Amino acid sequence: MKIFNFHLMPYADVDVEAMKRHGSAWLTFSNSHYDPLKGADLYNQYLDQLEKADELGFYGVCVNEHHQTAYGLMPTPGVLAGALARSIKKGKVAVLGRALPLVNNPLVIAEEFAMLDNLTRGRFVAGFVRGIGAEYHTMGINPAESQERFNEAHDLIIQAWTKPGPFEFRGKHYNFKYVNPWPTPYRKPHPEIYIPSSGSLSTIRWVAERRYTYCQTLAPIQGVAATFDLFRKEAERVGYEASPDQLSWSNAIFIGETDAKAIAACREHMENYANHYLSKDPAMMAPPGYTSVESVKRMRQLRAHRAAFQTTEDLIEKGVVIVGSPNTVREKLAAYQDLAGFGVSLTKTQFGTMPHAMALENQAAVAQEVLPYFKDRLPQGKARAKATPKDKSEIQIDSLGRALPAE
Amino acid sequence: MQSPIAADLNLRGTAVKLMRAGAGSPLLLLRGTDASDAWLPYMDVLAEQHALIVPEHPGFGGKPMPPWLDRLSDMANFYLDVIDELNLTGVHLVGTSLGGWIAAELAHRSSAKLASLTLVGAAGLRVPGVEGVDIFLRSEEQGLRDRFHDTGRADEAIARILSPATEDVRLANAIAIARVAWNPRLHDPHLAKWLHRIKVPTSIIWGEHDRLFPPAHGRAFHESILGSRLTIVPACGHAVALDKPDALVASILDFTAEHGRAE
């Protein structure tokens, strides 16, 4: 299993009570709650953590993009990836991902990613996402055009990387008389491409057709297994067998001496992360056209039934996160890998309000107690076959019964 | 209540539902985000004096999104086509909210077939320093409440409109609305430049307590459209047609009677 260390870089020093009162960390939660003195410390601590991850033997490090929120402080993830490109010596550097529809000139993403691929001599992983619903408010981009902008921007970037320039690109949303970026990517034909998604069938199909890696965002493991099953079927449909390396599960792992001690230690940070950093407002998170009418209806139903507070135990039980003693964590991760058949894990070792020292300790524990045991581990096929696809509603909706950010 | 005749008009590959009732000079009523709502009693009163035509907008009502629908002015051009297709002349064009914006865009493009223009709580303009509610950050129920001054009428509208049977249509309509009005929010900065080209008699009707587009928007239309008349409806919110239907109908019919054309 390829285990990345994934960071959301949350504003961990947030005034949690203020965030609770406001109802979310997004869009309208005033940036007067941001203190740059604390923020500067956090950025440096988080980069220290990711640099440490490389020393500790993680397969790679991941950053991502979110706008105008305490949930994640990386509106321009390329800045962080650039800072890491020189200090990550062995592992991959992944941006998972950049939100293509949110920019009016996707050529700058082709350029930025090509630079990162050169700096890392081909150890760069390019992620493309649509951005989350709230970001169509913050960035003033029309959510009803989200999918067509994503598709067009993707095509432009791939052409910019693979087709000798200069050439002309004419689309509905993007038009260039001259496409001829310098540099071109180090890796040929282009960097590895990962597509994080919350699991719509159309996205699964699109990723499978292009043989990219599909990254399932935070979701219960049963739903993840069903989603990955669909991916394998889609791959078969277009004539190949999906490799475990094309399936990536996003999770959080916390290790303690015993299960009880692990739960007690991370509870506050886990529950802040899962309940208060996320928005529960469908108007904010599911603007018109961003998701299908069906998805919005399901989200509304789930919200009506399951808007309840998620405890750490809930998240563990559903297999959204793994928390426990080293043995428990290894057993569960192995069981989940076998159930869902993934070969890539995007693992957060810091989440929510977790402070630096605790994050470092947890990261070291994961490196010591998990990484060596999973280095060459592949999914064990028998268990995997038992994963039964549920109906689509189970798959497409995130675990927490709310609009989770597409990491 | 009269029974309107409802039928789809097919225009170069786009079907749009038209509800029609009454006889007389044509009155084309462009509703706003509520364009899929039922035929309502105030329409009967309009249909007593006019051949009333109430379209559901293109892309609304669960119909496929027209491939040409990218901006609000596309709707204005579409309705110019509709007027031609139906061979209408001397049209009294009335637009409420989003439909008012469409009507203003249409009228400055061509008012050759219009006898009069009535804008009711129209979207379309930005007035610096005047902030309305962000309709795209409201739940459906909050959004309806925002449109009323009379809470009793708001409750009625919520009970009538938010039925599970119409949820699919409402969600699909929201996509069409976002498509034309998301950014800039519910206005086009280019509209104000051309409002002076509207040369037909124009009446502007506004709810005193419009929380979406406060009356300063009505005054801005009034100042830009030469010779226009501005009526502020007291104790009324954004949705004048639902909040104070009697006052709206009286004001419309006075105006159309005054500016009717001899056929």
XYZ file of C-alpha atoms in Angstrom:
670
model
C 0.000 0.000 0.000
C 1.224 3.422 -0.911
C 0.557 5.544 2.150
C 0.672 9.268 1.626
C 0.617 11.771 4.457
C -2.241 14.099 3.620
C -2.595 17.538 5.183
C -5.595 19.850 5.139
C -3.684 22.570 7.008
C -6.692 23.665 9.061
C -6.624 26.812 11.122
C -6.176 24.705 14.250
C -6.057 27.686 16.589
C -9.581 28.651 15.619
C -11.983 29.886 18.276
C -14.107 26.716 18.239
C -16.946 28.338 20.150
C -17.145 31.163 17.617
C -17.151 28.626 14.784
C -19.953 26.659 16.480
C -21.986 29.817 17.001
C -21.551 30.727 13.357
C -22.517 27.252 12.231
C -19.576 26.569 9.943
C -15.989 27.454 9.092
C -16.905 28.453 5.578
C -17.681 31.456 3.394
C -19.219 33.809 5.931
C -17.156 32.886 9.011
C -15.288 36.159 9.323
C -11.544 36.215 8.711
C -11.317 38.576 11.671
C -10.989 35.238 13.515
C -7.698 34.639 11.702
C -4.566 35.694 13.570
C -1.551 35.830 11.223
C 0.877 35.316 14.100
C -0.768 31.980 14.828
C -1.280 31.243 11.145
C 2.409 31.760 10.382
C 3.296 29.261 13.108
C 0.785 26.771 11.751
C 2.071 26.963 8.184
C 5.600 26.305 9.374
C 4.556 23.509 11.712
C 2.530 21.833 8.979
C 5.408 22.046 6.503
C 7.680 20.599 9.229
C 5.228 17.728 9.599
C 5.200 16.994 5.886
C 8.989 17.178 5.670
C 9.132 14.795 8.607
C 6.767 12.459 6.758
C 9.328 12.102 4.008
C 12.078 11.206 6.502
C 9.750 8.725 8.162
C 9.138 6.863 4.923
C 5.659 7.876 3.827
C 5.171 7.257 0.120
C 4.501 10.926 -0.457
C 2.902 14.068 0.913
C -0.330 15.740 -0.171
C -1.685 19.232 0.015
C -4.970 20.512 -1.402
C -6.947 23.644 -2.163
C -9.734 25.383 -0.278
C -10.861 28.973 -0.244
C -12.029 31.360 2.437
C -12.347 28.888 5.276
C -10.749 27.837 8.538
C -11.104 24.241 7.288
C -7.932 24.531 5.221
C -5.419 27.331 4.721
C -4.256 26.458 1.209
C -6.011 28.665 -1.328
C -2.898 28.354 -3.498
C -1.540 24.868 -2.827
C 1.263 25.361 -5.340
C 2.959 27.680 -2.842
C 3.135 24.858 -0.302
C 4.067 22.259 -2.911
C 6.802 24.609 -4.105
C 8.117 24.965 -0.569
C 8.121 21.151 -0.259
C 9.556 20.431 -3.696
C 13.117 21.071 -2.498
C 12.873 19.446 0.926
C 10.965 16.265 0.096
C 13.866 14.164 -1.086
C 12.385 10.727 -1.675
C 8.606 10.749 -1.716
C 6.021 12.123 -4.046
C 4.658 15.630 -3.773
C 0.953 15.681 -4.559
C -1.527 18.513 -4.968
C -4.931 16.804 -4.543
C -6.088 18.770 -6.160
C -6.451 22.080 -7.824
C -10.009 23.165 -8.513
C -10.013 23.638 -12.264
C -13.393 25.349 -12.776
C -12.555 28.010 -10.199
C -9.915 29.644 -12.364
C -10.582 31.645 -15.481
C -7.268 30.656 -17.000
C -6.452 26.957 -16.498
C -3.242 27.376 -18.473
C -1.683 28.741 -15.280
C -2.371 25.350 -13.673
C -0.695 23.541 -16.564
C 2.292 25.839 -16.049
C 2.360 25.568 -12.268
C 2.106 21.778 -12.264
C 4.754 21.463 -14.976
C 7.091 23.595 -12.834
C 6.465 21.367 -9.812
C 7.086 18.263 -11.911
C 10.405 19.713 -13.052
C 11.429 20.783 -9.543
C 10.737 17.289 -8.181
C 12.182 15.554 -11.252
C 8.929 13.758 -11.942
C 7.877 13.014 -8.366
C 4.900 15.294 -8.672
C 1.302 14.002 -8.608
C -1.303 16.228 -10.252
C -4.782 16.271 -8.774
C -7.795 17.838 -10.464
C -11.020 18.598 -8.629
C -14.099 20.745 -9.172
C -13.781 22.484 -5.788
C -16.518 22.221 -3.203
C -19.894 23.904 -3.386
C -19.067 26.812 -1.090
C -16.167 27.754 -3.347
C -18.565 28.645 -6.151
C -19.808 31.342 -3.803
C -16.363 32.471 -2.722
C -14.809 32.493 -6.180
C -17.798 33.911 -8.058
C -17.896 30.986 -10.464
C -21.197 29.672 -11.779
C -21.906 26.220 -10.259
C -24.215 25.416 -13.165
C -21.122 25.555 -15.411
C -18.913 23.580 -13.038
C -18.827 20.293 -14.906
C -18.374 21.756 -18.371
C -15.608 24.059 -17.125
C -13.878 21.128 -15.434
C -13.975 18.997 -18.564
C -12.762 21.786 -20.798
C -9.981 22.885 -18.448
C -8.816 19.278 -18.103
C -8.644 18.865 -21.874
C -6.735 22.114 -22.228
C -4.168 21.132 -19.576
C -3.578 17.670 -21.027
C -3.143 19.140 -24.496
C -0.812 21.817 -23.144
C 1.324 19.036 -21.635
C 1.307 16.614 -24.510
C 0.870 18.482 -27.776
C 3.824 20.459 -29.135
C 3.098 24.186 -29.058
C 2.203 26.673 -30.120
C -1.344 25.667 -30.929
C -4.723 27.299 -30.727
C -7.364 26.198 -28.209
C -10.992 27.102 -28.706
C -13.539 26.121 -26.103
C -16.754 27.495 -24.724
C -15.160 28.836 -21.558
C -11.473 29.042 -22.415
C -9.937 30.491 -25.525
C -6.290 30.873 -26.415
C -4.692 31.934 -29.655
C -1.374 30.552 -28.405
C -0.870 27.551 -26.138
C 2.844 26.938 -25.746
C 3.797 26.630 -22.073
C 7.384 26.541 -20.895
C 8.289 24.348 -19.068
C 6.686 21.125 -20.205
C 6.339 18.326 -17.597
C 9.426 16.351 -16.570
C 7.557 13.074 -16.656
C 6.265 11.942 -20.052
C 3.645 12.087 -21.296
C 2.569 13.955 -18.166
C 2.540 13.718 -14.337
C 0.501 11.023 -12.652
C -3.088 12.200 -12.320
C -5.283 11.604 -9.259
C -8.935 12.617 -9.204
C -10.454 13.094 -5.739
C -14.229 12.848 -5.716
C -17.110 12.160 -3.368
C -18.205 9.400 -5.716
C -20.692 10.295 -8.401
C -21.096 7.602 -11.031
C -20.293 10.030 -13.832
C -16.954 10.916 -12.221
C -16.094 7.281 -11.528
C -16.742 6.496 -15.173
C -14.751 9.477 -16.391
C -11.720 8.549 -14.252
C -11.874 4.868 -15.217
C -12.029 5.727 -18.909
C -8.876 7.819 -18.622
C -7.062 5.281 -16.421
C -6.330 7.872 -13.779
C -6.302 7.177 -10.045
C -9.638 7.664 -8.309
C -9.469 9.065 -4.755
C -12.545 8.572 -2.619
C -12.935 11.408 -0.151
C -13.829 10.784 3.476
C -16.611 8.176 3.529
C -17.599 5.011 5.415
C -15.637 2.017 4.276
C -18.684 0.086 3.059
C -19.562 2.920 0.701
C -15.939 3.175 -0.370
C -15.891 -0.547 -1.159
C -19.021 -0.234 -3.271
C -17.630 2.788 -5.079
C -14.385 0.987 -5.870
C -16.381 -1.969 -7.121
C -18.143 0.330 -9.537
C -14.770 1.675 -10.635
C -13.493 -1.846 -11.377
C -16.655 -2.558 -13.363
C -16.261 0.642 -15.344
C -12.643 -0.261 -16.083
C -13.774 -3.697 -17.279
C -16.394 -2.056 -19.433
C -13.726 -0.096 -21.283
C -11.507 -3.136 -21.565
C -8.957 -3.336 -18.769
C -8.541 -4.520 -15.201
C -8.218 -1.670 -12.709
C -5.055 -1.815 -10.645
C -5.217 -1.252 -6.868
C -2.943 1.728 -7.511
C -5.873 3.380 -9.263
C -7.935 3.278 -6.095
C -7.200 5.558 -3.224
C -8.953 5.889 0.111
C -8.811 9.093 2.116
C -8.761 8.591 5.874
C -7.450 9.763 9.202
C -5.458 7.506 11.513
C -4.739 8.048 15.176
C -2.692 5.631 17.267
C -2.550 5.373 21.050
C -1.236 2.848 23.503
C -4.669 1.214 23.766
C -7.925 1.734 21.886
C -9.448 3.575 24.820
C -6.439 5.843 25.259
C -6.328 6.619 21.540
C -9.998 7.568 21.469
C -9.718 9.715 24.577
C -6.639 11.493 23.273
C -7.970 12.458 19.858
C -11.657 12.895 20.664
C -11.748 16.677 20.882
C -9.816 17.216 17.667
C -11.631 14.495 15.741
C -15.058 15.767 16.742
C -14.166 19.371 15.992
C -12.968 18.250 12.587
C -15.992 16.129 11.745
C -18.635 18.436 13.173
C -17.546 22.029 13.368
C -15.056 22.627 10.565
C -17.569 21.350 8.041
C -20.642 23.174 6.834
C -24.058 21.570 7.108
C -25.824 24.141 4.970
C -27.006 22.705 1.627
C -27.466 26.187 0.149
C -23.777 26.793 0.769
C -22.395 23.356 -0.010
C -24.673 22.253 -2.844
C -25.345 25.322 -4.995
C -27.592 24.803 -8.047
C -25.993 22.733 -10.759
C -22.954 21.743 -8.712
C -24.555 18.367 -8.075
C -27.474 16.646 -9.728
C -31.048 17.181 -8.616
C -31.020 13.608 -7.286
C -27.956 14.232 -5.129
C -29.450 17.357 -3.618
C -32.637 15.493 -2.755
C -30.695 12.710 -1.066
C -28.614 15.213 0.824
C -31.771 16.887 2.092
C -33.220 13.544 3.221
C -30.048 12.518 4.960
C -29.795 15.863 6.602
C -33.282 15.524 7.953
C -32.454 12.174 9.512
C -28.813 12.362 10.346
C -27.753 15.880 11.134
C -26.788 14.596 14.558
C -23.413 15.180 16.140
C -20.847 12.604 15.018
C -18.886 11.147 17.888
C -15.450 9.638 17.489
C -17.050 6.251 18.094
C -19.532 6.864 15.238
C -16.707 7.683 12.859
C -14.714 4.631 13.940
C -17.677 2.312 13.724
C -18.551 3.423 10.204
C -14.953 3.046 9.136
C -14.515 6.688 8.215
C -11.380 6.905 10.359
C -9.138 4.415 12.148
C -8.325 5.043 15.795
C -6.823 2.635 18.294
C -3.836 0.656 19.484
C -1.183 -0.260 16.913
C -2.729 -3.719 16.574
C -6.237 -2.430 16.110
C -5.108 0.066 13.493
C -3.160 -2.550 11.535
C -6.020 -5.041 11.656
C -8.581 -2.526 10.507
C -6.463 -1.049 7.765
C -5.735 -4.542 6.427
C -9.393 -5.515 6.649
C -10.477 -2.336 4.898
C -7.879 -2.774 2.187
C -9.124 -6.279 1.555
C -12.738 -5.208 1.632
C -12.364 -2.271 -0.746
C -9.321 -3.300 -2.748
C -7.378 -0.059 -2.708
C -3.635 0.283 -3.135
C -3.261 3.910 -2.102
C -4.077 5.512 1.245
C -4.255 9.269 1.753
C -3.780 9.445 5.485
C -4.229 12.459 7.666
C -2.244 12.314 10.902
C -3.230 15.849 11.920
C -6.884 16.857 11.861
C -9.074 19.583 13.285
C -7.619 21.385 16.251
C -4.841 18.857 16.916
C -1.695 20.684 18.067
C 1.750 20.249 16.536
C 3.366 18.073 19.210
C 0.487 15.628 19.200
C 0.434 15.503 15.405
C 4.161 14.741 15.302
C 3.765 11.980 17.865
C 0.880 10.418 15.935
C 2.726 10.698 12.655
C 5.758 8.931 14.149
C 3.499 6.202 15.549
C 1.890 5.630 12.146
C 5.326 5.525 10.541
C 6.577 2.975 13.069
C 3.486 0.838 13.615
C 1.827 0.899 10.201
C 4.135 1.766 7.301
C 6.523 -1.205 7.561
C 3.658 -3.691 7.751
C 1.926 -2.354 4.670
C 4.870 -1.512 2.442
C 4.246 -4.223 -0.152
C 0.810 -5.257 0.938
C -1.798 -5.728 -1.796
C -5.533 -6.276 -1.337
C -6.387 -9.897 -0.620
C -8.893 -10.728 -3.313
C -11.264 -13.086 -1.538
C -12.535 -10.579 0.966
C -12.779 -7.977 -1.707
C -15.236 -9.993 -3.743
C -17.637 -9.944 -0.817
C -18.053 -6.205 -0.939
C -21.582 -5.821 -2.151
C -22.456 -2.698 -4.039
C -25.338 -0.943 -2.375
C -27.788 1.223 -4.150
C -26.413 4.408 -5.597
C -27.725 6.589 -2.821
C -25.398 4.898 -0.354
C -22.467 5.437 -2.625
C -22.917 8.974 -3.680
C -23.671 10.512 -0.370
C -20.906 11.048 2.044
C -20.706 9.257 5.281
C -21.634 12.035 7.567
C -24.920 12.777 5.906
C -23.795 16.173 4.783
C -21.879 17.843 2.040
C -18.316 16.960 2.790
C -15.603 18.897 1.080
C -14.079 17.054 -1.825
C -10.544 16.927 -0.596
C -61.366 30.935 -11.674
C -60.835 30.634 -15.395
C -59.119 27.636 -16.835
C -56.089 28.706 -18.740
C -55.166 26.722 -21.794
C -51.693 25.301 -21.344
C -49.648 24.161 -24.328
C -46.015 23.903 -25.276
C -44.688 26.275 -27.873
C -41.839 24.746 -29.838
C -39.373 27.230 -31.133
C -36.312 25.992 -32.996
C -35.839 22.996 -30.747
C -36.811 24.627 -27.459
C -40.168 23.844 -25.908
C -41.668 26.289 -23.469
C -45.022 25.954 -21.720
C -47.475 28.808 -22.250
C -50.616 29.308 -20.173
C -53.200 31.500 -21.926
C -56.581 32.909 -21.008
C -58.823 35.834 -21.888
C -59.165 38.039 -24.925
C -58.218 41.567 -25.871
C -54.862 43.195 -26.333
C -52.039 40.803 -25.496
C -50.412 40.933 -22.078
C -47.249 38.880 -21.793
C -46.465 38.186 -18.132
C -42.901 37.056 -17.421
C -42.702 35.683 -13.929
C -39.530 35.330 -11.935
C -38.013 32.345 -10.174
C -41.636 31.284 -9.557
C -42.320 30.764 -13.274
C -43.401 27.149 -12.686
C -45.958 28.114 -10.046
C -49.676 27.544 -10.652
C -52.146 29.829 -12.397
C -53.242 32.226 -9.663
C -56.451 34.243 -9.142
C -54.807 37.610 -9.920
C -54.178 36.317 -13.429
C -57.920 35.853 -13.917
C -58.418 39.542 -13.276
C -55.756 40.409 -15.861
C -57.372 37.964 -18.298
C -60.703 39.796 -17.983
C -59.120 42.694 -19.882
C -56.383 41.070 -21.924
C -55.301 38.048 -23.866
C -52.982 36.949 -21.094
C -49.955 34.805 -21.916
C -47.893 33.409 -19.031
C -44.857 31.391 -20.109
C -42.757 29.078 -18.030
C -39.184 30.116 -18.840
C -36.938 28.054 -21.095
C -35.066 25.427 -19.068
C -37.797 25.489 -16.401
C -40.385 22.885 -15.509
C -38.077 19.888 -15.832
C -37.533 20.499 -19.535
C -34.000 20.053 -20.874
C -31.649 22.991 -20.439
C -31.570 24.728 -23.834
C -28.037 24.554 -25.208
C -28.181 28.263 -26.022
C -29.041 29.375 -22.479
C -25.898 30.936 -21.011
C -26.953 34.365 -19.846
C -30.119 36.192 -19.003
C -30.122 38.224 -22.206
C -30.484 34.914 -24.076
C -33.930 34.679 -22.507
C -34.752 38.204 -23.693
C -33.843 37.292 -27.257
C -35.872 34.099 -26.921
C -38.982 36.050 -25.907
C -38.508 38.407 -28.865
C -38.703 35.238 -30.945
C -41.815 34.148 -29.044
C -43.538 37.481 -29.771
C -42.726 37.086 -33.459
C -43.790 33.451 -33.531
C -47.171 34.281 -31.986
C -47.565 37.274 -34.333
C -48.163 39.604 -31.404
C -48.238 43.369 -31.687
C -49.207 46.031 -29.189
C -47.988 43.786 -26.384
C -48.249 44.900 -22.781
C -45.111 43.335 -21.363
C -45.102 42.781 -17.600
C -42.137 41.259 -15.814
C -41.782 40.447 -12.146
C -38.429 39.937 -10.411
C -36.203 37.863 -12.724
C -38.913 38.254 -15.371
C -38.637 42.023 -14.948
C -34.973 41.805 -15.767
C -35.785 39.764 -18.885
C -38.445 42.331 -19.842
C -36.018 45.244 -19.474
C -33.399 43.443 -21.574
C -36.037 42.685 -24.198
C -37.434 46.217 -24.298
C -34.104 47.944 -24.815
C -33.324 45.526 -27.646
C -36.605 46.167 -29.431
C -39.860 47.685 -28.299
C -41.358 47.645 -31.796
C -44.024 45.132 -30.777
C -44.666 46.608 -27.319
C -47.458 48.910 -26.240
C -46.208 49.241 -22.678
C -43.712 47.853 -20.218
C -44.289 47.150 -16.530
C -41.404 46.168 -14.275
C -42.296 44.779 -10.862
C -39.520 44.334 -8.294
C -37.199 43.711 -11.203
C -33.744 42.219 -10.875
C -31.051 43.343 -13.288
C -29.445 46.404 -11.753
C -26.850 46.835 -9.058
C -27.236 49.882 -6.869
C -23.949 50.668 -5.100
C -24.338 50.597 -1.344
C -27.700 48.822 -1.444
C -27.483 45.198 -0.358
C -30.308 42.733 -0.775
C -30.654 39.210 0.563
C -28.431 36.672 -1.218
C -31.092 34.331 -2.608
C -28.474 31.678 -3.310
C -27.615 31.310 0.371
C -31.178 30.760 1.555
C -33.121 27.557 2.011
C -36.264 27.345 -0.103
C -38.458 28.196 2.856
C -36.327 31.128 3.968
C -36.212 32.250 0.356
C -39.990 32.377 0.105
C -40.286 34.153 3.420
C -37.817 36.785 2.209
C -40.211 37.702 -0.600
C -43.160 38.645 1.607
C -44.089 41.397 3.985
C -47.323 39.645 5.005
C -46.291 36.581 7.015
C -49.713 34.964 6.609
C -49.397 35.086 2.850
C -45.837 33.784 3.157
C -47.131 30.782 5.095
C -49.752 30.127 2.406
C -47.190 30.340 -0.358
C -44.805 28.026 1.482
C -47.569 25.466 1.990
C -48.627 25.675 -1.656
C -45.245 25.851 -3.367
C -43.003 23.594 -1.271
C -44.857 20.374 -1.977
C -42.811 17.206 -2.444
C -44.493 16.713 -5.824
C -42.745 19.761 -7.267
C -39.341 19.298 -5.650
C -37.681 18.010 -8.825
C -38.969 20.941 -10.834
C -37.940 23.462 -8.204
C -34.413 22.044 -8.020
C -34.086 21.944 -11.802
C -35.376 25.515 -12.055
C -32.748 26.577 -9.529
C -30.076 25.363 -11.943
C -31.536 27.426 -14.794
C -31.719 30.439 -12.474
C -28.105 30.019 -11.350
C -27.047 29.662 -14.949
C -28.266 33.166 -15.806
C -28.007 34.983 -12.481
C -25.196 33.563 -10.328
C -22.441 36.017 -11.097
C -22.761 38.940 -11.183
C -25.507 38.192 -8.664
C -28.897 38.845 -10.281
C -27.748 41.746 -12.399
C -25.860 42.631 -15.551
C -23.523 45.610 -15.286
C -24.195 46.322 -18.966
C -27.952 46.696 -18.571
C -27.883 50.198 -17.084
C -25.950 51.476 -20.110
C -28.879 50.844 -22.465
C -32.048 51.421 -20.426
C -32.395 54.893 -22.037
C -33.237 53.077 -25.274
C -36.565 51.942 -23.816
C -39.037 54.300 -25.469
C -42.368 52.654 -24.643
C -44.523 53.880 -21.734
C -43.053 52.225 -18.683
C -44.474 51.617 -15.240
C -42.280 50.556 -12.377
C -43.979 48.945 -9.392
C -42.116 48.124 -6.226
C -42.851 46.704 -2.786
C -42.019 49.186 -0.074
C -40.282 46.433 1.902
C -38.583 44.520 -0.912
C -35.702 42.754 0.842
C -34.224 41.261 -2.350
C -34.054 44.465 -4.368
C -34.846 47.343 -2.056
C -36.852 50.227 -3.588
C -33.616 52.020 -4.502
C -33.524 49.540 -7.410
C -36.960 50.720 -8.521
C -35.806 54.323 -8.356
C -32.722 53.425 -10.419
C -34.928 51.945 -13.178
C -37.213 54.973 -12.906
C -34.327 57.415 -13.350
C -32.875 55.506 -16.305
C -36.101 55.046 -18.269
C -37.297 58.417 -19.482
C -40.907 59.255 -18.641
C -41.419 56.144 -16.546
C -43.848 56.067 -13.658
C -42.817 54.717 -10.254
C -45.340 53.233 -7.838
C -44.272 52.079 -4.388
C -46.740 49.608 -2.893
C -46.967 50.147 0.861
C -46.707 47.251 3.338
C -45.493 44.961 0.563
C -42.440 42.782 0.046
C -40.583 41.687 -3.082
C -43.255 39.398 -4.508
C -45.888 42.075 -5.167
C -48.009 39.630 -7.181
C -48.321 37.332 -4.184
C -48.091 39.795 -1.333
C -50.448 42.522 -2.660
C -52.054 41.029 -5.788
C -55.027 43.428 -5.792
C -52.826 46.504 -5.733
C -50.610 45.058 -8.455
C -53.478 44.146 -10.769
C -55.131 47.560 -10.318
C -51.896 49.326 -11.114
C -51.193 47.181 -14.188
C -54.715 47.537 -15.582
C -54.772 51.310 -15.060
C -51.560 51.571 -16.976
C -52.514 49.270 -19.832
C -55.871 51.037 -20.211
C -54.078 54.347 -20.425
C -51.606 53.065 -23.007
C -53.726 50.653 -24.989
C -53.308 50.906 -28.712
C -56.191 51.044 -31.090
C -55.998 47.783 -32.982
